[in-house]
Every structure is written in structure tokens, then in C-alpha cells.
mmCIF file of C-alpha atoms and ligand atoms in Angstrom:
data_model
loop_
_atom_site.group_PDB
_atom_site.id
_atom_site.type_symbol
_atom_site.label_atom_id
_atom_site.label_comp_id
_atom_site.label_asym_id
_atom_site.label_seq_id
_atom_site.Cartn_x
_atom_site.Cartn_y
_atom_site.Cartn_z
ATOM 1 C CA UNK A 49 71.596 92.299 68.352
ATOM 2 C CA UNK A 50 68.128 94.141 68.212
ATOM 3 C CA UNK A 51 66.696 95.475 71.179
ATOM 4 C CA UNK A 52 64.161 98.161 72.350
ATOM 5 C CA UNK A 53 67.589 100.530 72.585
ATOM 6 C CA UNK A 54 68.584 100.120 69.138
ATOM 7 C CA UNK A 55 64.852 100.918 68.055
ATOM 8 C CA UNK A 56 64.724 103.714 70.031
ATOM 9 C CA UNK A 57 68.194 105.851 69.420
ATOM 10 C CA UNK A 58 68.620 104.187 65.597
ATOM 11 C CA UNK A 59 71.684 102.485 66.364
ATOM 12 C CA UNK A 60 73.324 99.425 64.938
ATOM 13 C CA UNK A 61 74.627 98.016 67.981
ATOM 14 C CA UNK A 62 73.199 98.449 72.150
ATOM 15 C CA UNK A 63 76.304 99.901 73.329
ATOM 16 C CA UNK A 64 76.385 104.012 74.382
ATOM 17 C CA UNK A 65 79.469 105.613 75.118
ATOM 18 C CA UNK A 66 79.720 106.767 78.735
ATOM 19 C CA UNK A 67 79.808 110.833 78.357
ATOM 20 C CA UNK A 68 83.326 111.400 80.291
ATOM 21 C CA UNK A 69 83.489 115.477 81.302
ATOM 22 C CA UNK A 70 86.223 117.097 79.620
ATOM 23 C CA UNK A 71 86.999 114.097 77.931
ATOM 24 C CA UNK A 72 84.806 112.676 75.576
ATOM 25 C CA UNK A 73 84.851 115.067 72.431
ATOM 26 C CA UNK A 74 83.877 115.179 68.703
ATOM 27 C CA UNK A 75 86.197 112.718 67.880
ATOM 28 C CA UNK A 76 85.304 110.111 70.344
ATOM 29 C CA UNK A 77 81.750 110.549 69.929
ATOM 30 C CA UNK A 78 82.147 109.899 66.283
ATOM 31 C CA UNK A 79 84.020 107.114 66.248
ATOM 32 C CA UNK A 80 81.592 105.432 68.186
ATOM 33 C CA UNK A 81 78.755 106.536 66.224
ATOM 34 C CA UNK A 82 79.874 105.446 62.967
ATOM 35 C CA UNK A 83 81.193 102.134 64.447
ATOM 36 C CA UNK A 84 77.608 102.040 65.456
ATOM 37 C CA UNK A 85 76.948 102.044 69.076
ATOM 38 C CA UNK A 86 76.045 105.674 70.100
ATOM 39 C CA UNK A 87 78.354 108.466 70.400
ATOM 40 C CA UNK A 88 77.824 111.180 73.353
ATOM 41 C CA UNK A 89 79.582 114.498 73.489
ATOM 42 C CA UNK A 90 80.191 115.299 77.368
ATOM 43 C CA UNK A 91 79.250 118.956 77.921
ATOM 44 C CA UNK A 92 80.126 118.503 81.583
ATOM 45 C CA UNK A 93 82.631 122.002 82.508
ATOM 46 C CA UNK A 94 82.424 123.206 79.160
ATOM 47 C CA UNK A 95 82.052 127.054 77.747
ATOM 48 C CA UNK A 96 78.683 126.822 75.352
ATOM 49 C CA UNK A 97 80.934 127.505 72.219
ATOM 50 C CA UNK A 98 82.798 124.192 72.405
ATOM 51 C CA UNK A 99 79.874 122.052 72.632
ATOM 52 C CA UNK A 100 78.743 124.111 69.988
ATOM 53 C CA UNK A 101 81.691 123.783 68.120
ATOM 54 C CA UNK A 102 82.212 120.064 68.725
ATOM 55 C CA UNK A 103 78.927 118.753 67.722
ATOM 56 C CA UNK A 104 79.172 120.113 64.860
ATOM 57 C CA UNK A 105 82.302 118.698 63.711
ATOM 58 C CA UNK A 106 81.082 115.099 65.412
ATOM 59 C CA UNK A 107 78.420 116.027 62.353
ATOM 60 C CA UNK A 108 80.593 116.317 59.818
ATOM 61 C CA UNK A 109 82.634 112.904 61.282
ATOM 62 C CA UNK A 110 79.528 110.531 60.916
ATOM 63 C CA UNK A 111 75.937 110.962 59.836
ATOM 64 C CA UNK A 112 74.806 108.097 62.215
ATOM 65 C CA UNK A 113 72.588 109.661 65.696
ATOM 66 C CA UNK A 114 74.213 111.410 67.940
ATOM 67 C CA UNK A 115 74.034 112.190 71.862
ATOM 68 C CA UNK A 116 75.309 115.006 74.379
ATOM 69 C CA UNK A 117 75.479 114.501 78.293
ATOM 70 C CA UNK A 118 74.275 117.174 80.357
ATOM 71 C CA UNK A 119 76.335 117.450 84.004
ATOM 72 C CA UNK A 120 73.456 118.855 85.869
ATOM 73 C CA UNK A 121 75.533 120.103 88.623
ATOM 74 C CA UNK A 122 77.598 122.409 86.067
ATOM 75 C CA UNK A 123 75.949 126.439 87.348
ATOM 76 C CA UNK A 124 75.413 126.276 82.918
ATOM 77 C CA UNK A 125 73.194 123.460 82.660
ATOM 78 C CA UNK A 126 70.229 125.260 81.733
ATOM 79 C CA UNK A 127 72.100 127.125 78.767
ATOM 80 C CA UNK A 128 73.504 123.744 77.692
ATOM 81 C CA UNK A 129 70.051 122.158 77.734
ATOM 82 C CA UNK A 130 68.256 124.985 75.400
ATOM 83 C CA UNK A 131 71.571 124.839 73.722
ATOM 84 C CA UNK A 132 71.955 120.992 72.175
ATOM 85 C CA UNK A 133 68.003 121.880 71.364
ATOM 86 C CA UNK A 134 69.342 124.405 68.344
ATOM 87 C CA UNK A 135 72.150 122.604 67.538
ATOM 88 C CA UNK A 136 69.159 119.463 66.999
ATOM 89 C CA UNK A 137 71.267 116.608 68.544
ATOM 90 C CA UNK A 138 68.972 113.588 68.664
ATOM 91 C CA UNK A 139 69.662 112.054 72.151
ATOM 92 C CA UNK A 140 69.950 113.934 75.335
ATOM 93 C CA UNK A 141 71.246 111.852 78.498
ATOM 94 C CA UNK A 142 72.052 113.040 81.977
ATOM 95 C CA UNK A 143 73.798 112.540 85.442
ATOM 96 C CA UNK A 144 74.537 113.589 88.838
ATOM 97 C CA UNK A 145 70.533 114.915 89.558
ATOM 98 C CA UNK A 146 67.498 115.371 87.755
ATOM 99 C CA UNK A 147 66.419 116.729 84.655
ATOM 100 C CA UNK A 148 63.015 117.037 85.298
ATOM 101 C CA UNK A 149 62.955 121.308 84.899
ATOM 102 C CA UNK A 150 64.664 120.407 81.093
ATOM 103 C CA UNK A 151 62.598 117.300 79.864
ATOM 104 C CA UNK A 152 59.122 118.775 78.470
ATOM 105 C CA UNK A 153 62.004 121.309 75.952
ATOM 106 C CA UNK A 154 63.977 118.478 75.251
ATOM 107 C CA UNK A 155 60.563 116.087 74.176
ATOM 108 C CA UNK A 156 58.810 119.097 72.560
ATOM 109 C CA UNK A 157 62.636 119.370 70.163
ATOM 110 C CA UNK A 158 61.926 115.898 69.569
ATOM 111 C CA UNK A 159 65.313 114.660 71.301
ATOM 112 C CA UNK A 160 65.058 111.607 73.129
ATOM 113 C CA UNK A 161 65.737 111.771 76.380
ATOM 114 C CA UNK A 162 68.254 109.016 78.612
ATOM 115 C CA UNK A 163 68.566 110.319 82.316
ATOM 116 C CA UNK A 164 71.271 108.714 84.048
ATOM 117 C CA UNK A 165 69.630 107.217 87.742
ATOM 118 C CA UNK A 166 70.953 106.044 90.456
ATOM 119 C CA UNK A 167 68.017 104.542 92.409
ATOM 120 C CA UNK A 168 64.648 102.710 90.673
ATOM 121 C CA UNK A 169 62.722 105.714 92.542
ATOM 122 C CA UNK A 170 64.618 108.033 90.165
ATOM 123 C CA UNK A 171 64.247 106.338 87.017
ATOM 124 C CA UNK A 172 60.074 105.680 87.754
ATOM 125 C CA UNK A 173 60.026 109.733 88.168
ATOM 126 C CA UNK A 174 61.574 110.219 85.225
ATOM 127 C CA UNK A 175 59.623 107.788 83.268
ATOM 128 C CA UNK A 176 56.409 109.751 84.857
ATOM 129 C CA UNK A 177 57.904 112.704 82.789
ATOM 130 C CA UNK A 178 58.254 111.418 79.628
ATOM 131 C CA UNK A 179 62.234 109.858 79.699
ATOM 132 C CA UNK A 180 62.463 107.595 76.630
ATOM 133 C CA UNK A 181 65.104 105.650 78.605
ATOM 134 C CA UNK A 182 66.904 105.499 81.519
ATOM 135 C CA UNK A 183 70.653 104.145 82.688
ATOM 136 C CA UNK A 184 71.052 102.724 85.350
ATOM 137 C CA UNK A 185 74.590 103.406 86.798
ATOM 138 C CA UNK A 186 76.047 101.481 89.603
ATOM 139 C CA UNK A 187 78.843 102.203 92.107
ATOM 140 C CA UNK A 188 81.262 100.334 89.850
ATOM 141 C CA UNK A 189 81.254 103.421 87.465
ATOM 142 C CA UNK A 190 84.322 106.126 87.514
ATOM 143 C CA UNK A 191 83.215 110.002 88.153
ATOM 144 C CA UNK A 192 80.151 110.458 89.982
ATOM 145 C CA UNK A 193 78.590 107.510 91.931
ATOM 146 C CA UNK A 194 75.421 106.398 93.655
ATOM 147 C CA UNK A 195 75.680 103.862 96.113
ATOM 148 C CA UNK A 196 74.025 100.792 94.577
ATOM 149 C CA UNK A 197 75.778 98.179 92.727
ATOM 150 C CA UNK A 198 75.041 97.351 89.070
ATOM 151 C CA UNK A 199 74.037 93.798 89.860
ATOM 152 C CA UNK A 200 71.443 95.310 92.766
ATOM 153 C CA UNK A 201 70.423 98.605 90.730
ATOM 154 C CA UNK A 202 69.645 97.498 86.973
ATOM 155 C CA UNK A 203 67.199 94.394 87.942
ATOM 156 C CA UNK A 204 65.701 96.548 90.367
ATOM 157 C CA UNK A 205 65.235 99.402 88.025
ATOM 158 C CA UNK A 206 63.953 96.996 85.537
ATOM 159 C CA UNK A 207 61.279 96.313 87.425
ATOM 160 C CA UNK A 208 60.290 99.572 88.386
ATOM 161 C CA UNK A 209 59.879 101.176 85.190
ATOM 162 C CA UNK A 210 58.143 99.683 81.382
ATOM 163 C CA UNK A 211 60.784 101.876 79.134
ATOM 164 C CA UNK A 212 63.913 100.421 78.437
ATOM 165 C CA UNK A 213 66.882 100.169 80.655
ATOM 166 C CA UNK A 214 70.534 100.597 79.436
ATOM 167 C CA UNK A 215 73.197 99.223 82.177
ATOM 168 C CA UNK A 216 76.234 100.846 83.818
ATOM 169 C CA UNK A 217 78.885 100.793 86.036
ATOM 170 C CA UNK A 218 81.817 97.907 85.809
ATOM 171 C CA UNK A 219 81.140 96.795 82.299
ATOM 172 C CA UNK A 220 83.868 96.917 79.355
ATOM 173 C CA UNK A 221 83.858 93.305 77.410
ATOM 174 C CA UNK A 222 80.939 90.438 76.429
ATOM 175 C CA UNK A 223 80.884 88.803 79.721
ATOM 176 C CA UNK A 224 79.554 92.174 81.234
ATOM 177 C CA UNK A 225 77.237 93.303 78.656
ATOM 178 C CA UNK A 226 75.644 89.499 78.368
ATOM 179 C CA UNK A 227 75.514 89.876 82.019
ATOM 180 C CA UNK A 228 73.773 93.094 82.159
ATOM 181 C CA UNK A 229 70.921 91.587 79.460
ATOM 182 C CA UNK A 230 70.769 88.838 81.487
ATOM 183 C CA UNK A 231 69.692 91.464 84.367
ATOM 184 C CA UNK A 232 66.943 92.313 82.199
ATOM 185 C CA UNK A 233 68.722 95.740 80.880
ATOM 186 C CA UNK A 234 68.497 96.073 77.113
ATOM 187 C CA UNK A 235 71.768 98.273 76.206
ATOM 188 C CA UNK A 236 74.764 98.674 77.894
ATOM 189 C CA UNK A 237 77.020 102.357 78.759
ATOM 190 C CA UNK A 238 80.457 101.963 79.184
ATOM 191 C CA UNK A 239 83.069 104.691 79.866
ATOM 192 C CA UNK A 240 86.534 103.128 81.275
ATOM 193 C CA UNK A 241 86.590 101.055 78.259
ATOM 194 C CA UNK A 242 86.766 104.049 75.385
ATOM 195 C CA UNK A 243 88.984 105.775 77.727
ATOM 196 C CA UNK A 244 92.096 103.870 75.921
ATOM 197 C CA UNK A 245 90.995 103.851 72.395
ATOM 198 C CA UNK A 246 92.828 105.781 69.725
ATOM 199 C CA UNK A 247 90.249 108.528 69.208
ATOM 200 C CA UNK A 248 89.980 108.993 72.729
ATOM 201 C CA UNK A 249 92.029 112.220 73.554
ATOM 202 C CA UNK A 250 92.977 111.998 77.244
ATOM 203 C CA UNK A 251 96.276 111.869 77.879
ATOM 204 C CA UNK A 252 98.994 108.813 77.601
ATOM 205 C CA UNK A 253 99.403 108.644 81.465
ATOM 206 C CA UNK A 254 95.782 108.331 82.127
ATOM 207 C CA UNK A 255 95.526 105.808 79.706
ATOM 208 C CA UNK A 256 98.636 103.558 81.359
ATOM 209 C CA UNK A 257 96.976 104.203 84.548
ATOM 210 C CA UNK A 258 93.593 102.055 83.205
ATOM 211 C CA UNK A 259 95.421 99.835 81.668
ATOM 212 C CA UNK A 260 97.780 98.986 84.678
ATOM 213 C CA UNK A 261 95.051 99.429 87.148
ATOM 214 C CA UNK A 262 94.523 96.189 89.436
ATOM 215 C CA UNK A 263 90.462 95.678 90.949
ATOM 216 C CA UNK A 264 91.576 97.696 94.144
ATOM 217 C CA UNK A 265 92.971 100.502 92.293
ATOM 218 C CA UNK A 266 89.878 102.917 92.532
ATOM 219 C CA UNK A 267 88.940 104.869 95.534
ATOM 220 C CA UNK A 268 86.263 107.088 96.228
ATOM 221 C CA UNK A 269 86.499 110.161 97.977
ATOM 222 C CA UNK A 270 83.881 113.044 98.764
ATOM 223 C CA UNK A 271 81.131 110.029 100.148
ATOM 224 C CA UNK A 272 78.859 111.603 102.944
ATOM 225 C CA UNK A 273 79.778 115.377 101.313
ATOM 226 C CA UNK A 274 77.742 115.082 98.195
ATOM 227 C CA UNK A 275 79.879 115.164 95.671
ATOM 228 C CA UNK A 276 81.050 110.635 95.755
ATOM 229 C CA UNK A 277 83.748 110.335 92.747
ATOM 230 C CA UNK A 278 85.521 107.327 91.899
ATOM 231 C CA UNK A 279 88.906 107.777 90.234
ATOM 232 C CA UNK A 280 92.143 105.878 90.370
ATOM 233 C CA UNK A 281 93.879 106.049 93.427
ATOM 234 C CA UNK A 282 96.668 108.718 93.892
ATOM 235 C CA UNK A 283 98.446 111.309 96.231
ATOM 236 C CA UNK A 284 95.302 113.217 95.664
ATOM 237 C CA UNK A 285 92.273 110.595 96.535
ATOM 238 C CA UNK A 286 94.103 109.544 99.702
ATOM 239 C CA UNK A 287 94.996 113.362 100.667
ATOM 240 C CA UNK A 288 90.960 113.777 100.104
ATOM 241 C CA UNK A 289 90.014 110.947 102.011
ATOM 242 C CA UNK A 290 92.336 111.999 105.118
ATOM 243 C CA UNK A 291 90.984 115.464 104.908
ATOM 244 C CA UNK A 292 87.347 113.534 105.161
ATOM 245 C CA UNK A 293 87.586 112.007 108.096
ATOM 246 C CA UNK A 294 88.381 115.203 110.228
ATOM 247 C CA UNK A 295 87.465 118.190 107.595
ATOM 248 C CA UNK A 296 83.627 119.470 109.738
ATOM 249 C CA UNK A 297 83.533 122.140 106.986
ATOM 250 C CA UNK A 298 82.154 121.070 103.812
ATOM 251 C CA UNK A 299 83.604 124.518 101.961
ATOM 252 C CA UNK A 300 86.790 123.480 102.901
ATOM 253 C CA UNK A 301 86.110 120.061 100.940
ATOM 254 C CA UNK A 302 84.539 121.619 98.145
ATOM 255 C CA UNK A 303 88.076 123.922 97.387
ATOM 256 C CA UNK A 304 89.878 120.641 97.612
ATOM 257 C CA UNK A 305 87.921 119.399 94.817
ATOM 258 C CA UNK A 306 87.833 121.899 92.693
ATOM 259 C CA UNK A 307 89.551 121.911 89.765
ATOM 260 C CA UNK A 308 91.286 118.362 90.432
ATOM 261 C CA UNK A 309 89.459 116.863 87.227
ATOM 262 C CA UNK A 310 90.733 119.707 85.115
ATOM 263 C CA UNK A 311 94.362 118.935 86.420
ATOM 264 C CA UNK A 312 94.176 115.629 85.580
ATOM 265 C CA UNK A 313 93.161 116.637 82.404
ATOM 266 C CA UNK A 314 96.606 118.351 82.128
ATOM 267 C CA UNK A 315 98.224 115.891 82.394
ATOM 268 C CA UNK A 316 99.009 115.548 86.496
ATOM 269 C CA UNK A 317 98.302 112.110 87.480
ATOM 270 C CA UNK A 318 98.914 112.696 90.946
ATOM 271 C CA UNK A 319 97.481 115.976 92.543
ATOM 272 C CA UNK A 320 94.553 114.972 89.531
ATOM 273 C CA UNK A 321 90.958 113.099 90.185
ATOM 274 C CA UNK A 322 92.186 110.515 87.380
ATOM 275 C CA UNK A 323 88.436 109.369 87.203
ATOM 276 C CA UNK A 324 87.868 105.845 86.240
ATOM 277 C CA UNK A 325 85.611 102.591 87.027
ATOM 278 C CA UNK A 326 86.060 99.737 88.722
ATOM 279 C CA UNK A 327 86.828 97.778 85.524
ATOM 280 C CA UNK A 328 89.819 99.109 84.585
ATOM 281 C CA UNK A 329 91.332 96.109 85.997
ATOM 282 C CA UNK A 330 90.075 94.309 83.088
ATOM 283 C CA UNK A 331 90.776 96.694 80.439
ATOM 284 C CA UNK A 332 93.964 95.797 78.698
ATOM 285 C CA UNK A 333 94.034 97.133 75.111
ATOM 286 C CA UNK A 334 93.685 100.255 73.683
ATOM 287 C CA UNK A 335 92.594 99.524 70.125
ATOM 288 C CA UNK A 336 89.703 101.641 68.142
ATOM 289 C CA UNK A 337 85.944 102.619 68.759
ATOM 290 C CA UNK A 338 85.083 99.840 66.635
ATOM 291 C CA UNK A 339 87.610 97.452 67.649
ATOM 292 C CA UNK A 340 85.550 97.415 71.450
ATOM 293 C CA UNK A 341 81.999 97.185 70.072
ATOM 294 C CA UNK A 342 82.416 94.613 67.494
ATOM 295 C CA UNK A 343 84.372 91.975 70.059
ATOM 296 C CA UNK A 344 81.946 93.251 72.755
ATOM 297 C CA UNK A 345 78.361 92.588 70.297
ATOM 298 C CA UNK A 346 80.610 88.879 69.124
ATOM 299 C CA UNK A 347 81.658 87.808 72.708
ATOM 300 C CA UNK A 348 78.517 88.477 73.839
ATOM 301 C CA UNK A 349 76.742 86.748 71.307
ATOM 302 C CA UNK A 350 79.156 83.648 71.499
ATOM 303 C CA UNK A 351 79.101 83.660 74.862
ATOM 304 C CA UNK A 352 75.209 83.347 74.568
ATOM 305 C CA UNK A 353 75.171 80.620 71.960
ATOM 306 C CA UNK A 354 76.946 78.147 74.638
ATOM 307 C CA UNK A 355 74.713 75.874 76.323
ATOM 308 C CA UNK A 356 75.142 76.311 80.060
ATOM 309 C CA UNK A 357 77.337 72.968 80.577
ATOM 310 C CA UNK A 358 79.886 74.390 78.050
ATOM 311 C CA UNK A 359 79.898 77.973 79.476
ATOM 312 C CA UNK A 360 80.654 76.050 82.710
ATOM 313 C CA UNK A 361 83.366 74.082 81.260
ATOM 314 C CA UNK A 362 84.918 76.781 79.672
ATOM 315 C CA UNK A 363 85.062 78.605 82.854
ATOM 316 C CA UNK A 364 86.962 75.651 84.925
ATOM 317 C CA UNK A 365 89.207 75.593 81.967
ATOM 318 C CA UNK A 366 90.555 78.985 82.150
ATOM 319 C CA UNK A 367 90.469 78.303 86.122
HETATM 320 O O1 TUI B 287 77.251 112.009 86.194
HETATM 321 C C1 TUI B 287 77.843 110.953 86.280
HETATM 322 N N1 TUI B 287 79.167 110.859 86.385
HETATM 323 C C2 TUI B 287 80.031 111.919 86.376
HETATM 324 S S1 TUI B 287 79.618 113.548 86.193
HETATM 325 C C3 TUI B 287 81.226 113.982 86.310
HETATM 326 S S2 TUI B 287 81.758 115.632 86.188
HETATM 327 C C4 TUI B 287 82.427 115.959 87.674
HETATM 328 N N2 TUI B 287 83.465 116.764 87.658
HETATM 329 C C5 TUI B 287 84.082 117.099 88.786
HETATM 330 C C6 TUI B 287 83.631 116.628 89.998
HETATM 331 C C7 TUI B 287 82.560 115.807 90.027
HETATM 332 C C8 TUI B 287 81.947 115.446 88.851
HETATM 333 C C9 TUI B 287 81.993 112.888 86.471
HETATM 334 N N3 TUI B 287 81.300 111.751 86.495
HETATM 335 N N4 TUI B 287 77.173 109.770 86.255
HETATM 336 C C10 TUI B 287 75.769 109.715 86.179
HETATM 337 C C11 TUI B 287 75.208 109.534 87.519
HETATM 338 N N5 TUI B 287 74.211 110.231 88.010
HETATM 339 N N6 TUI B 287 75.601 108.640 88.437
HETATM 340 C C12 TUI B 287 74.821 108.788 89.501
HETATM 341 C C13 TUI B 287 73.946 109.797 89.227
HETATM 342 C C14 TUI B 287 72.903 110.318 90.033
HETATM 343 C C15 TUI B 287 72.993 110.303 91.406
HETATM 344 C C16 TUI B 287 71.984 110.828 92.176
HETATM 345 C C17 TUI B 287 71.777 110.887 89.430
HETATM 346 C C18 TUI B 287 70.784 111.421 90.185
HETATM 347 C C19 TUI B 287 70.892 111.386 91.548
HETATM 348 O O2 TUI B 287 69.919 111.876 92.343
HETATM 349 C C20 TUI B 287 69.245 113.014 91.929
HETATM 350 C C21 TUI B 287 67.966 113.199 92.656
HETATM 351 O O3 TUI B 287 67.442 114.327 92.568
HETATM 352 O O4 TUI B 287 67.484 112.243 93.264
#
């Protein structure tokens, strides 16, 4: 499956690993990488000597390219950006605001450079300043949210910008990635999915959470205060959202927040933001890296093969 993606960031297949703060590690990152989608390290809330640390053992895991995420609403950013420039990690993506104050370092270190948008006005800016790439994230996703679907956002973002367009938000098997090409995108970003693989570290719980979770499982809280995240519902999203709809003091709602991803982290999967998409009410196996982006690149592909009447068919069948 060669697209303008695969060019671009040298990978086998058009699948990126969603970068998942706190979460997605060395390990994870690699795993992906050599299975050959591409790997990113989330640098999101981390001290400068772990992402050090970790992409260089992701180096010693796999050979194949390799990305970081940079959380631009972590107070580091700026030392993370110069940062993954030393440590020369080829592919640079972003979220939760613009990168534009990073991009001409990151181009001149010869990184290419994925900003995560959540609007086509977004992703036309950034390909004004050089992005090699954009996603485009929808609502579906887990963590932090725009407010546009997937199916609104990525044809709409196709059409505003010439580089290529890699899809987010609510996709985790073939149906969703043939979808998303269909939608004109050329790759596809998914995080829920490699939250239950093997070399994903998070914690059991979390994992038994995604794979219980039903389509109405996910909430998001902190809409209207800046700071929208999607996670799986819990003591602590609905205590959020209560404290929303009277809370006038937006300090107040930023101490609530604090530290909840870190406690979910831990381990608490109620007083925890247990951030996840949308999909997790599809995602039923754990499995390995390579196990999700080899039935993801064949579904796809069969999927694609059918003539229309058969795809039909196939669908009453299962109905
Ligand atoms: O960044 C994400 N998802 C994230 S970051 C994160 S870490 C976190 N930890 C604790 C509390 C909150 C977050 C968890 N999930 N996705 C990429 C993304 N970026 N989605 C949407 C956007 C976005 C939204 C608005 C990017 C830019 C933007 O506007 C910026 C502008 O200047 O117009």
C-alpha cells in the first residue's frame, strides 16, 4: 500500500502510531516501527532526560524511522523541540496548538514535520510554513479534541491543503482506514487501538476498560474551558462535568484537572482521566504491534478488492 505518506516518512505501511502522553514509550514506538507503520515517542509531561533516554533505546529496538510528539501545551515544549533536533529523530508531529515558533529548526535539522490540526484553516497555515504533512484529528479521538468530526474534518482538510493528509480520530481496523482513503487522506493515526497491544505499557485496568468499553462509554469534559479531553467515563469525568456546569472560575477547573492523567497512569481508574477514543467500542483484542497493522493494511486491501455489490452483500449478511 504505497502512498505519498509512505514516501515521505520511509515507512512500509500508512499507519502512525497516535503519540499517547505518558504512555507511548520506547517500546511501543519500536514495535511499531519495525512492524513498519511509524513509531512516535510521546514527550507530552515528560522530564527532557526520558525522552532522551527513550529514543535512544527505541534506536537500539529498530533501525526503521522514527517519530516524537511534541504536547505544545507542556511549559517545556521549546526544550523538547531543540531537544529531539540533537537526538536527530526523523519525524516531528504535534498537537493541542501550533508549532509554527518550532518549524523553520525542525526543517533546517532536516526532520519532517506532521502537525496535528484540528480545523483545514490550521493545517493550510501550517502548510504555508513548510509542514511536510498534516493529521487531521477528529472529535472521535481520546485526549485532546477539536470539535469536528473525522468524516467532516479530513475531506475538508484535503481540500484545503496539496501535502498529504494522514486521518484521525475513531479509526482502529480496515473498515476505518479504507474509509479514511476513501476521504481522500493518504495515511491513517490511530491511538486507542495500540493502547492494548503487548508492548504497550499502560496498565491492565486501562486496557480492560478499552476493551469492555461500549460506543457511549467516552465523555468529554473541560469543553468551553480550553482544555476538551475525551477519556472513558468514570467517577472522575462525571465529577468534572458537574463541576462544569456551575464552576465560573476557570482556576478552579484547571486544579481539578491537574494531575488526573498522571493518576490514571498509576493505576486509578476512577479518580483518573482514563483517556481513550471513541473506538474503543470496537477494539477487542490485544495482540502485538504487528498483529494490528498487518490485519489493518489486509482488511483494508480486501475490503477494497470487493466490487461494490459484494461489499453490500457482505454487509446484509453480517446484518
Ligand atoms: O494533542 C492531542 N491529544 C492529546 S495531548 C494530551 S496530553 C494532555 N494531558 C493532560 C491534559 C490534557 C492533555 C492528550 N491528548 N491531539 C492532537 C490535537 N491537536 N487534537 C486537536 C488539536 C488541536 C486543537 C486546536 C491543535 C491545534 C489547535 O488549535 C491551535 C491554534 O492555534 O489554532
Amino acid at each position: 500500500m504505497r502512498t505519498r505518506i509512505t514516501e515521505l516518512l520511509g515507512i512500509e505501511a500508512p499507519i502512525v502510531q497516535g503519540a499517547m502522553a505518558r504512555i507511548a514509550d520506547a517500546r511501543l514506538a519500536a514495535a511499531v516501527s519495525e512492524a513498519g507503520g511509524l513509531g512516535i515517542i510521546a514527550c507530552g509531561g515528560a522530564p527532557l532526560e526520558w525522552v532522551e533516554d527513550q529514543v535512544r533505546q527505541a534506536r537500539e529496538l529498530t533501525s526503521k524511522p522514527l517519530g516524537a510528539n511534541v504536547m505544545l501545551m507542556d511549559p517545556q515544549a521549546a526544550d523538547v523541540a531543540r531537544l529531539l533536533c540533537d537526538l536527530g529523530i526523523d519525524v516531528v508531529t504535534t498537537g493541542a496548538g501550533s508549532p509554527a515558533e518550532h518549524m523553520a529548526m525542525w526543517k533546517e535539522a532536516g526532520i519532517k514535520v506532521v502537525p496535528v490540526v484540528a480545523s483545514a484553516a490550521l493545517a493550510a497555515r501550517m502548510e504555508r510554513l513548510g509542514a511536510d504533512a498534516v493529521v487531521a484529528e477528529g472529535t472521535e479521538a481520546g485526549g485532546h479534541v477539536g470539535e469536528l468530526t473525522t468524516m467532516a474534518l479530513v475531506p475538508s482538510v484535503c481540500a484545503a491543503v496539496d501535502i498529504p493528509v494522514i486521518a484521525a480520530g475513531g479509526i482502529a481496523d480496515g473498515r476505518g482506514m479504507l474509509a479514511a482513503l476513501a476521504l481522500g487522506a493518504e495515511g491513517v493515526q490511530c491511538g486507542t487501538r495500540f493502547l492494548t497491544v503487548e508492548e504497550c505499557t499502560v496498565c491492565d485496568p486501562w486496557k480492560e476498560k478499552v476493551l469492555k468499553a461500549k460506543d457511549s462509554d467516552t465523555i468529554v469534559t473541560g469543553r468551553g474551558t480550553g482544555h476538551p479531553v475525551r477519556a472513558l467515563k468514570n467517577k472522575f469525568a462525571r465529577d468534572c462535568r458537574k463541576r462544569e456546569m456551575t464552576c465560573t472560575n476557570p482556576d478552579d477547573l484547571e486544579g481539578m484537572y491537574a494531575g488526573s492523567l498522571r493518576r490514571a497512569v498509576e493505576g486509578d481508574m476512577e479518580m483518573g482521566s482514563v483517556m481513550a477514543g471513541q473506538i474503543a467500542a470496537i477494539v477487542s483484542e490485544r495482540g502485538t504491534a504487528k498483529d494490528v497493522i498487518d490485519s489493518m493494511v489486509a482488511d483494508a486491501e480486501a475490503l477494497a478488492a470487493l466490487p461494490l455489490p459484494e461489499l453490500l452483500a457482505g454487509n446484509a449478511a453480517r446484518a
